[in-house]
Structure formats: C-alpha cells, structure tokens
Amino acid sequence: MRCCFHPDYEIPLPEGHPFPMRKFSALRDILLAEGLLRPTELVEPTEIDWNDLRMVHEEGWLDALRDGTLTRNQERRLGLPWSPALVRRSRLAANGTVIAAWHALDDGVAANLAGGTHHACPDHGEGFCVLNDVGVAIRTLQREEEIRRALIVDLDVHHGNGNALCFADDPTVFTYSIHGARNFPMRKPPSDLDVPLADHVGDLEYLDRLGESLQIAIDRSRPDLVFLLSGVDVVVGDRYGRLALTRDGLRRRERLAQSMLRHAGLPVVLVLSGGYAATPQLTADLHAESHRVAREVFGPSGEGSGCRASADTAEQQA
Ligand SMILES: [Zn+2]
C-alpha cells in the first residue's frame, strides 16, 4: 500500500505540549519494521499550492497563516503555536492526503501517515487542525473530474465539525461522524449522519452502533471514493477520549469499517486524525492497527483491488 509521509510532518513544539508530534515517524517506523510497508511504497509529498487551499479555506485564514498574523485568539483556538515550520508541515500533510487519494483511485487503497485534520474550518483552525486536508483532496479530485461524490467516515472520537462545515449543503459529499456526544467540540454543526455516543461506551455498543449506521451512510452516499479517519482516541485511557474501547475493540472497529467499504467495492483513503495515548510511541502503535487490518482486508499492497479499473469497466458495460 502506498503511504504518503514526509520527515517534516514533525516539527518542534514547546516542552510539555500535549500534541504527540513524534507519532508520525514512529508510525512509519512500525509499518516498515513489521513489513507492512516497503520503502518503495513511501511517497513524499511537496507543499500544497495555496490556490488549491482556496477551494476550501477563506482568504483571511490563509493570509494569516502565510503571513504569521494569527490573533492570540486564533492561535489559542488552534492549540498550536504558529511558526513557518507549522505552515509547511500543514501544507505537506494536506498534499499527502491529496496524493493518497489519487493512489487510492488506482490501487483501491492508499494512506497518508498524517491528515484527517477534521476540526479545520473554512475560516479558522481549531483543535490542533490547521488545514482541512480531506476537504482539499475532495475538491481537487472533483475539479479534475476524477470523482463526483465522496464519503467521509470519521471514526475519531471528536465530532468532525470542520468537515461538516466545509460540506454543509453539498449533496456530493456525505459526512459521517461517530463521536462522543459530550466531548469537544462543544458546538457540533450537523453532519449528514451523526452518531453521538455517551461517555464510557465500550466495544460492543460501539461496534453495534457503527455497523448499523455506517451501512446507512454507504447506501445513502453512493460515493466514488471514501476517506476513513481512523482516530485512535476512542481507546480507554486516551487523554481526551472519554470512551472505553479496548485495543481489540479498535482492531475490530477497523476490520468492520474497512470490510464494509471493501465489500461495497469502494476505494479508500486512510488518514490518521487524533490519538492521545500515554506516549507518542503507543499512539503510533494504535494507529498501526488500521494498517495491520488494511493488509488483511485489501491485501498486502492494495494492488489488484483495481477500483478505478473496475469502475471504468462497469461504466463501459452500463
Ligand atoms: Zn480526536
């Protein structure tokens, strides 16, 4: 499976900052060490063009990012200190999701070892999310007429408010979010399908609710491409999670979601979104579950799924 990664996904943060910046290279190292990822499958993105970001974000937010003129309030809401390196890493990661989306159309599945920054809204950043990478990827592929419709499956424990705002009133993009009802963000603009969960929900209830609701999302959205945001902050003990999935439950969640999407013949882009376990290494190891499952569900390299090829064939037959 081709995976986008850049060493500059990681930037220095102030001592004690809660964002686990080291998880990105740790995940790459785990995937390489376990043979889930071959070095030749690593794809290094460049920084995304500012013009591409304008398809999702408002000029004022992009100007503030480029010029370093965030207000104190904007920076506090973002939760990350502005720096040129932060802007660069955000543009690299956004393009990683765009490139992974192209590869998913060819291979059936591909990944960005970052991204899923679902709290980034058109006019501001929020909750460690600077740019809405999935939004930009969808708009890019729609502009290139590679896809018409997309489905965002957001399994991060926090509601996908940025995605909901980016695609409010857009019938071509279906937003699905299963999340902690009482968790951040406090204001949750409606997704096309929201599945709010009580605090401390465990494996069985979570998997039940996911299975029934995700099928509805697949049936209603009829997408050409799916973005799977496999946030691992649903796991018990997560600093910001408030749910109680076990690691086995996380693995079963990934197997359930990915199998349903694969069964529906849909190409899938895997992105990370959040995770705040005890250490960045543990967070990365939890993110790796999504990749371990993907090799079971989609095969070792994602090759042979041929979603684009089969879609073309289906179109010719139709
Ligand atoms: Zn989260």
XYZ file of C-alpha atoms and ligand atoms in Angstrom, residues 118-119 156-158 233 274 276, ligand 1:
9
model
C -11.240 17.399 10.711
C -11.598 20.398 13.039
C -12.225 9.924 15.561
C -13.804 10.295 18.997
C -14.327 14.017 18.373
C -8.665 8.472 20.730
C -6.360 12.085 16.570
C -3.508 10.945 22.719
Zn -9.945 13.410 18.152
